[in-house]
Amino acid sequence: MARNRHHPRAPRGGEPRRDTEPRRDTEAPRTEAPRTESRRTERDRARRAYGQNFLVDPGAVARVVRAARPGADDLLVEVGAGKGALTEALAPRCRELISYEIDRHLIPGLRERLARCPRVRVVHQDFLAAAPPREPFALVGNVPYARTAEIVAWALRAVPRLTSATLLTQAEYARKRTGDYGRWSLLTIRSWPEVEWRLCGRVARAAFRPVPAVDGGILRLTRRPRPLLTDPAARSAYADLVELGFTGVGGSLHASLRRVCPARALDRAFRAAGLGRDVVVAYVTPEQWLVLAQELTEAVAGMRSSAVSKELMVRVKSRVDNSNL
């Protein structure tokens, strides 16, 4: 007798299986998600778009305030007020506080929290689109890591009206810009005659919500009451020298500068600054750059009279401006 072959979906008796539950295509359509869920989704998208990691630890807030050193007569500008923890701590310590916040979802709660702080003015606007105040001011903020470079550039453009900028940034950025790795960046060296860069401490990632992948660093930029280079010709020569040095051509600072500076003058300047001929540009300190500029001002000024040197400096500036040094 031939053995029956059973259908894979049928019971062994050969009878078609009777479903006791409704088929998927006959199920009732699902109801829409609650409005609160859609709002959370929208809120999460905003948080990701703006790179928000809110500072929630009171001790960390106090450390940022101490680093900022606000005075009773100061005008403060805050970049990224967030939920207002830092704003609330700064408010009683200054004459006026202008707090910028780009995220519209945070504005109602921020204004409610600061309702009893008459010195605070909350502005719903992208900080980077704002013009600096027309009077001296200090900048403070827990900045989105992804926009740190843009915010620092805004602050440097605001000098000399900017008196200081105390920014909670990614720890690596703060360490890189202040020489904490033993190396110095182009941005720091180029602005050093007018601005002092200082690392004021580290903030553990656990002080933020949501918790980011890295720790934060308190970076402070302070405008010098008197620039280290006051003569316009000396400032121009310094800027040209730094930009030429940071091209990295030749593998050493000496090789880069040798393209425009006479060998004897360059060797004498390196000895005065305590530098070896093989030093890499990143390991030259701001103080050593100032010595080099003082020793080589005439040589750098002389290169401007050369058509070849002018063309070279145009290429140098283009290369430096497009680099991430």
GROMACS .gro file of C-alpha atoms in nm:
model
  325
    1MET     CA    1   0.000   0.000   0.000
    2ALA     CA    2   0.137   0.335  -0.096
    3ARG     CA    3   0.218   0.566   0.192
    4ASN     CA    4   0.029   0.892   0.200
    5ARG     CA    5   0.239   1.205   0.162
    6HIS     CA    6   0.119   1.473   0.396
    7HIS     CA    7   0.095   1.837   0.301
    8PRO     CA    8   0.347   2.036   0.510
    9ARG     CA    9   0.067   2.257   0.644
   10ALA     CA   10  -0.181   1.972   0.705
   11PRO     CA   11  -0.212   1.734   1.005
   12ARG     CA   12  -0.109   1.371   0.961
   13GLY     CA   13  -0.469   1.262   0.900
   14GLY     CA   14  -0.464   1.430   0.561
   15GLU     CA   15  -0.731   1.684   0.654
   16PRO     CA   16  -0.651   2.051   0.583
   17ARG     CA   17  -0.543   2.236   0.897
   18ARG     CA   18  -0.807   2.460   1.042
   19ASP     CA   19  -0.663   2.784   1.171
   20THR     CA   20  -0.792   2.874   1.513
   21GLU     CA   21  -0.655   3.233   1.490
   22PRO     CA   22  -0.734   3.494   1.227
   23ARG     CA   23  -0.493   3.522   0.937
   24ARG     CA   24  -0.255   3.817   0.929
   25ASP     CA   25  -0.428   3.968   0.629
   26THR     CA   26  -0.761   3.965   0.812
   27GLU     CA   27  -0.640   4.124   1.135
   28ALA     CA   28  -0.787   4.459   1.229
   29PRO     CA   29  -0.561   4.751   1.137
   30ARG     CA   30  -0.346   4.887   1.414
   31THR     CA   31  -0.442   5.212   1.569
   32GLU     CA   32  -0.213   5.514   1.535
   33ALA     CA   33   0.064   5.557   1.787
   34PRO     CA   34  -0.014   5.795   2.069
   35ARG     CA   35   0.076   6.156   2.004
   36THR     CA   36   0.329   6.145   2.286
   37GLU     CA   37   0.528   5.880   2.096
   38SER     CA   38   0.539   6.094   1.781
   39ARG     CA   39   0.650   6.390   1.987
   40ARG     CA   40   0.929   6.186   2.140
   41THR     CA   41   1.042   6.079   1.796
   42GLU     CA   42   1.049   6.438   1.676
   43ARG     CA   43   1.231   6.542   1.992
   44ASP     CA   44   1.489   6.268   1.943
   45ARG     CA   45   1.548   6.383   1.586
   46ALA     CA   46   1.606   6.736   1.710
   47ARG     CA   47   1.849   6.617   1.976
   48ARG     CA   48   2.052   6.426   1.719
   49ALA     CA   49   2.046   6.712   1.469
   50TYR     CA   50   2.172   6.964   1.724
   51GLY     CA   51   2.418   6.730   1.896
   52GLN     CA   52   2.264   6.788   2.239
   53ASN     CA   53   2.427   6.648   2.552
   54PHE     CA   54   2.287   6.844   2.844
   55LEU     CA   55   2.506   6.925   3.144
   56VAL     CA   56   2.324   6.788   3.450
   57ASP     CA   57   2.591   6.750   3.718
   58PRO     CA   58   2.586   7.048   3.961
   59GLY     CA   59   2.954   7.009   4.037
   60ALA     CA   60   3.045   7.029   3.668
   61VAL     CA   61   2.821   7.334   3.626
   62ALA     CA   62   3.002   7.503   3.917
   63ARG     CA   63   3.340   7.428   3.760
   64VAL     CA   64   3.242   7.592   3.432
   65VAL     CA   65   3.114   7.899   3.618
   66ARG     CA   66   3.439   7.926   3.816
   67ALA     CA   67   3.642   7.898   3.496
   68ALA     CA   68   3.432   8.171   3.332
   69ARG     CA   69   3.489   8.408   3.628
   70PRO     CA   70   3.188   8.632   3.553
   71GLY     CA   71   3.181   8.975   3.713
   72ALA     CA   72   2.883   9.166   3.846
   73ASP     CA   73   2.916   9.429   3.570
   74ASP     CA   74   2.976   9.182   3.285
   75LEU     CA   75   2.766   9.120   2.979
   76LEU     CA   76   2.759   8.745   2.913
   77VAL     CA   77   2.651   8.563   2.598
   78GLU     CA   78   2.565   8.194   2.626
   79VAL     CA   79   2.579   7.963   2.328
   80GLY     CA   80   2.333   7.675   2.352
   81ALA     CA   81   2.133   7.732   2.670
   82GLY     CA   82   1.980   7.383   2.648
   83LYS     CA   83   1.766   7.316   2.954
   84GLY     CA   84   1.914   7.608   3.147
   85ALA     CA   85   2.136   7.447   3.412
   86LEU     CA   86   2.437   7.663   3.327
   87THR     CA   87   2.218   7.963   3.247
   88GLU     CA   88   2.058   7.953   3.590
   89ALA     CA   89   2.398   7.936   3.760
   90LEU     CA   90   2.540   8.228   3.559
   91ALA     CA   91   2.237   8.459   3.590
   92PRO     CA   92   2.299   8.604   3.938
   93ARG     CA   93   2.669   8.659   3.870
   94CYS     CA   94   2.650   8.913   3.585
   95ARG     CA   95   2.482   9.234   3.478
   96GLU     CA   96   2.306   9.079   3.179
   97LEU     CA   97   2.297   8.737   3.016
   98ILE     CA   98   2.189   8.677   2.657
   99SER     CA   99   2.121   8.306   2.608
  100TYR     CA  100   2.086   8.163   2.257
  101GLU     CA  101   1.901   7.837   2.193
  102ILE     CA  102   1.825   7.701   1.847
  103ASP     CA  103   1.591   7.417   1.947
  104ARG     CA  104   1.230   7.538   1.960
  105HIS     CA  105   1.128   7.241   2.175
  106LEU     CA  106   1.341   7.371   2.461
  107ILE     CA  107   1.231   7.735   2.457
  108PRO     CA  108   0.908   7.705   2.667
  109GLY     CA  109   1.077   7.507   2.944
  110LEU     CA  110   1.381   7.733   2.936
  111ARG     CA  111   1.173   8.050   2.973
  112GLU     CA  112   0.969   7.894   3.251
  113ARG     CA  113   1.283   7.792   3.441
  114LEU     CA  114   1.434   8.139   3.406
  115ALA     CA  115   1.117   8.337   3.472
  116ARG     CA  116   1.258   8.458   3.803
  117CYS     CA  117   1.588   8.566   3.646
  118PRO     CA  118   1.525   8.921   3.514
  119ARG     CA  119   1.885   8.956   3.396
  120VAL     CA  120   1.845   8.675   3.141
  121ARG     CA  121   1.718   8.725   2.788
  122VAL     CA  122   1.644   8.401   2.603
  123VAL     CA  123   1.683   8.428   2.225
  124HIS     CA  124   1.543   8.155   2.000
  125GLN     CA  125   1.803   8.170   1.723
  126ASP     CA  126   2.104   7.992   1.583
  127PHE     CA  127   2.394   8.144   1.774
  128LEU     CA  128   2.623   8.132   1.472
  129ALA     CA  129   2.387   8.362   1.282
  130ALA     CA  130   2.394   8.623   1.558
  131ALA     CA  131   2.606   8.936   1.552
  132PRO     CA  132   2.837   8.998   1.849
  133PRO     CA  133   2.727   9.267   2.095
  134ARG     CA  134   2.861   9.615   2.028
  135GLU     CA  135   3.012   9.637   2.375
  136PRO     CA  136   3.268   9.418   2.554
  137PHE     CA  137   3.127   9.076   2.643
  138ALA     CA  138   3.226   8.728   2.755
  139LEU     CA  139   3.111   8.407   2.588
  140VAL     CA  140   3.016   8.095   2.787
  141GLY     CA  141   2.858   7.767   2.685
  142ASN     CA  142   2.833   7.390   2.674
  143VAL     CA  143   2.879   7.365   2.299
  144PRO     CA  144   2.771   7.088   2.057
  145TYR     CA  145   3.091   6.898   1.983
  146ALA     CA  146   3.023   6.887   1.608
  147ARG     CA  147   3.004   7.269   1.588
  148THR     CA  148   3.295   7.354   1.817
  149ALA     CA  149   3.523   7.476   1.538
  150GLU     CA  150   3.255   7.712   1.403
  151ILE     CA  151   3.181   7.853   1.748
  152VAL     CA  152   3.550   7.911   1.823
  153ALA     CA  153   3.592   8.082   1.487
  154TRP     CA  154   3.295   8.308   1.571
  155ALA     CA  155   3.460   8.396   1.903
  156LEU     CA  156   3.794   8.481   1.741
  157ARG     CA  157   3.624   8.706   1.487
  158ALA     CA  158   3.460   8.891   1.776
  159VAL     CA  159   3.796   8.999   1.921
  160PRO     CA  160   3.862   9.266   2.053
  161ARG     CA  161   3.504   9.310   2.181
  162LEU     CA  162   3.519   8.954   2.310
  163THR     CA  163   3.700   8.958   2.645
  164SER     CA  164   3.692   8.581   2.703
  165ALA     CA  165   3.528   8.259   2.590
  166THR     CA  166   3.480   7.970   2.832
  167LEU     CA  167   3.357   7.670   2.638
  168LEU     CA  168   3.284   7.313   2.742
  169THR     CA  169   3.407   7.119   2.441
  170GLN     CA  170   3.522   6.769   2.362
  171ALA     CA  171   3.825   6.696   2.581
  172GLU     CA  172   4.043   6.610   2.282
  173TYR     CA  173   3.969   6.942   2.115
  174ALA     CA  174   4.048   7.142   2.429
  175ARG     CA  175   4.373   6.952   2.485
  176LYS     CA  176   4.482   6.988   2.122
  177ARG     CA  177   4.424   7.363   2.114
  178THR     CA  178   4.606   7.430   2.442
  179GLY     CA  179   4.920   7.224   2.383
  180ASP     CA  180   4.824   6.963   2.643
  181TYR     CA  181   4.949   6.683   2.416
  182GLY     CA  182   5.286   6.857   2.389
  183ARG     CA  183   5.194   6.974   2.039
  184TRP     CA  184   5.049   7.302   1.916
  185SER     CA  185   4.797   7.372   1.640
  186LEU     CA  186   4.800   7.639   1.373
  187LEU     CA  187   4.485   7.808   1.506
  188THR     CA  188   4.636   7.853   1.852
  189ILE     CA  189   4.974   7.976   1.730
  190ARG     CA  190   4.824   8.216   1.477
  191SER     CA  191   4.599   8.383   1.737
  192TRP     CA  192   4.841   8.366   2.032
  193PRO     CA  193   4.963   8.729   2.019
  194GLU     CA  194   4.604   8.842   2.086
  195VAL     CA  195   4.445   8.547   2.266
  196GLU     CA  196   4.565   8.315   2.542
  197TRP     CA  197   4.440   7.954   2.520
  198ARG     CA  198   4.411   7.757   2.845
  199LEU     CA  199   4.276   7.419   2.951
  200CYS     CA  200   4.079   7.462   3.275
  201GLY     CA  201   4.000   7.099   3.349
  202ARG     CA  202   3.820   6.790   3.236
  203VAL     CA  203   3.451   6.700   3.278
  204ALA     CA  204   3.358   6.331   3.290
  205ARG     CA  205   3.109   6.213   3.030
  206ALA     CA  206   2.879   6.096   3.311
  207ALA     CA  207   2.803   6.464   3.384
  208PHE     CA  208   2.593   6.482   3.064
  209ARG     CA  209   2.258   6.343   2.954
  210PRO     CA  210   2.249   6.163   2.722
  211VAL     CA  211   2.598   6.038   2.810
  212PRO     CA  212   2.837   6.109   2.518
  213ALA     CA  213   3.111   5.872   2.406
  214VAL     CA  214   3.393   6.099   2.528
  215ASP     CA  215   3.476   6.329   2.817
  216GLY     CA  216   3.450   6.707   2.798
  217GLY     CA  217   3.716   6.971   2.849
  218ILE     CA  218   3.682   7.329   2.973
  219LEU     CA  219   3.856   7.553   2.721
  220ARG     CA  220   3.915   7.919   2.802
  221LEU     CA  221   4.021   8.185   2.553
  222THR     CA  222   4.124   8.517   2.706
  223ARG     CA  223   4.180   8.830   2.501
  224ARG     CA  224   4.504   8.995   2.604
  225PRO     CA  225   4.461   9.350   2.738
  226ARG     CA  226   4.759   9.442   2.523
  227PRO     CA  227   4.861   9.227   2.222
  228LEU     CA  228   5.207   9.073   2.240
  229LEU     CA  229   5.280   9.225   1.899
  230THR     CA  230   5.164   9.586   1.871
  231ASP     CA  231   5.342   9.696   1.554
  232PRO     CA  232   5.130   9.625   1.242
  233ALA     CA  233   5.436   9.522   1.041
  234ALA     CA  234   5.545   9.280   1.313
  235ARG     CA  235   5.195   9.128   1.335
  236SER     CA  236   5.181   9.080   0.959
  237ALA     CA  237   5.527   8.925   0.950
  238TYR     CA  238   5.433   8.690   1.234
  239ALA     CA  239   5.118   8.573   1.055
  240ASP     CA  240   5.308   8.509   0.730
  241LEU     CA  241   5.582   8.321   0.913
  242VAL     CA  242   5.336   8.097   1.099
  243GLU     CA  243   5.135   8.014   0.789
  244LEU     CA  244   5.450   7.932   0.595
  245GLY     CA  245   5.580   7.716   0.879
  246PHE     CA  246   5.262   7.513   0.909
  247THR     CA  247   5.265   7.402   0.545
  248GLY     CA  248   5.492   7.119   0.656
  249VAL     CA  249   5.694   7.129   0.333
  250GLY     CA  250   6.028   6.956   0.375
  251GLY     CA  251   5.927   6.769   0.691
  252SER     CA  252   6.070   7.024   0.934
  253LEU     CA  253   6.001   7.384   1.029
  254HIS     CA  254   6.351   7.486   0.920
  255ALA     CA  255   6.295   7.339   0.572
  256SER     CA  256   5.960   7.515   0.537
  257LEU     CA  257   6.096   7.857   0.635
  258ARG     CA  258   6.413   7.814   0.430
  259ARG     CA  259   6.212   7.880   0.113
  260VAL     CA  260   6.193   8.249   0.196
  261CYS     CA  261   6.445   8.312   0.475
  262PRO     CA  262   6.822   8.334   0.425
  263ALA     CA  263   7.005   8.038   0.578
  264ARG     CA  264   7.222   8.248   0.814
  265ALA     CA  265   6.931   8.450   0.950
  266LEU     CA  266   6.726   8.134   0.993
  267ASP     CA  267   7.002   7.949   1.179
  268ARG     CA  268   7.055   8.248   1.408
  269ALA     CA  269   6.680   8.267   1.481
  270PHE     CA  270   6.662   7.897   1.561
  271ARG     CA  271   6.951   7.926   1.804
  272ALA     CA  272   6.785   8.222   1.975
  273ALA     CA  273   6.462   8.025   2.013
  274GLY     CA  274   6.642   7.714   2.135
  275LEU     CA  275   6.527   7.504   1.839
  276GLY     CA  276   6.706   7.234   1.645
  277ARG     CA  277   6.710   7.234   1.266
  278ASP     CA  278   6.507   6.911   1.255
  279VAL     CA  279   6.220   7.024   1.482
  280VAL     CA  280   5.870   6.950   1.356
  281VAL     CA  281   5.639   7.252   1.351
  282ALA     CA  282   5.383   7.105   1.595
  283TYR     CA  283   5.643   7.097   1.876
  284VAL     CA  284   5.733   7.466   1.858
  285THR     CA  285   5.577   7.657   2.148
  286PRO     CA  286   5.404   7.996   2.118
  287GLU     CA  287   5.694   8.162   2.302
  288GLN     CA  288   5.944   8.016   2.054
  289TRP     CA  289   5.733   8.141   1.763
  290LEU     CA  290   5.748   8.491   1.904
  291VAL     CA  291   6.129   8.472   1.918
  292LEU     CA  292   6.143   8.348   1.559
  293ALA     CA  293   5.918   8.631   1.446
  294GLN     CA  294   6.132   8.888   1.624
  295GLU     CA  295   6.450   8.752   1.467
  296LEU     CA  296   6.308   8.708   1.118
  297THR     CA  297   6.083   9.013   1.079
  298GLU     CA  298   6.318   9.181   0.831
  299ALA     CA  299   6.362   8.863   0.627
  300VAL     CA  300   5.988   8.800   0.607
  301ALA     CA  301   5.916   9.165   0.526
  302GLY     CA  302   6.175   9.153   0.248
  303MET     CA  303   6.012   8.855   0.082
  304ARG     CA  304   5.702   9.063   0.008
  305SER     CA  305   5.901   9.264  -0.244
  306SER     CA  306   5.968   8.951  -0.446
  307ALA     CA  307   5.711   8.850  -0.706
  308VAL     CA  308   5.807   8.485  -0.657
  309SER     CA  309   5.756   8.512  -0.282
  310LYS     CA  310   5.419   8.681  -0.328
  311GLU     CA  311   5.303   8.394  -0.545
  312LEU     CA  312   5.436   8.148  -0.290
  313MET     CA  313   5.250   8.316  -0.004
  314VAL     CA  314   4.924   8.305  -0.200
  315ARG     CA  315   4.968   7.928  -0.237
  316VAL     CA  316   5.062   7.897   0.129
  317LYS     CA  317   4.756   8.086   0.251
  318SER     CA  318   4.529   7.876   0.030
  319ARG     CA  319   4.681   7.554   0.158
  320VAL     CA  320   4.667   7.659   0.522
  321ASP     CA  321   4.310   7.787   0.503
  322ASN     CA  322   4.195   7.453   0.361
  323SER     CA  323   4.380   7.241   0.616
  324ASN     CA  324   4.266   7.105   0.953
  325LEU     CA  325   4.582   7.195   1.141
   0.00000   0.00000   0.00000
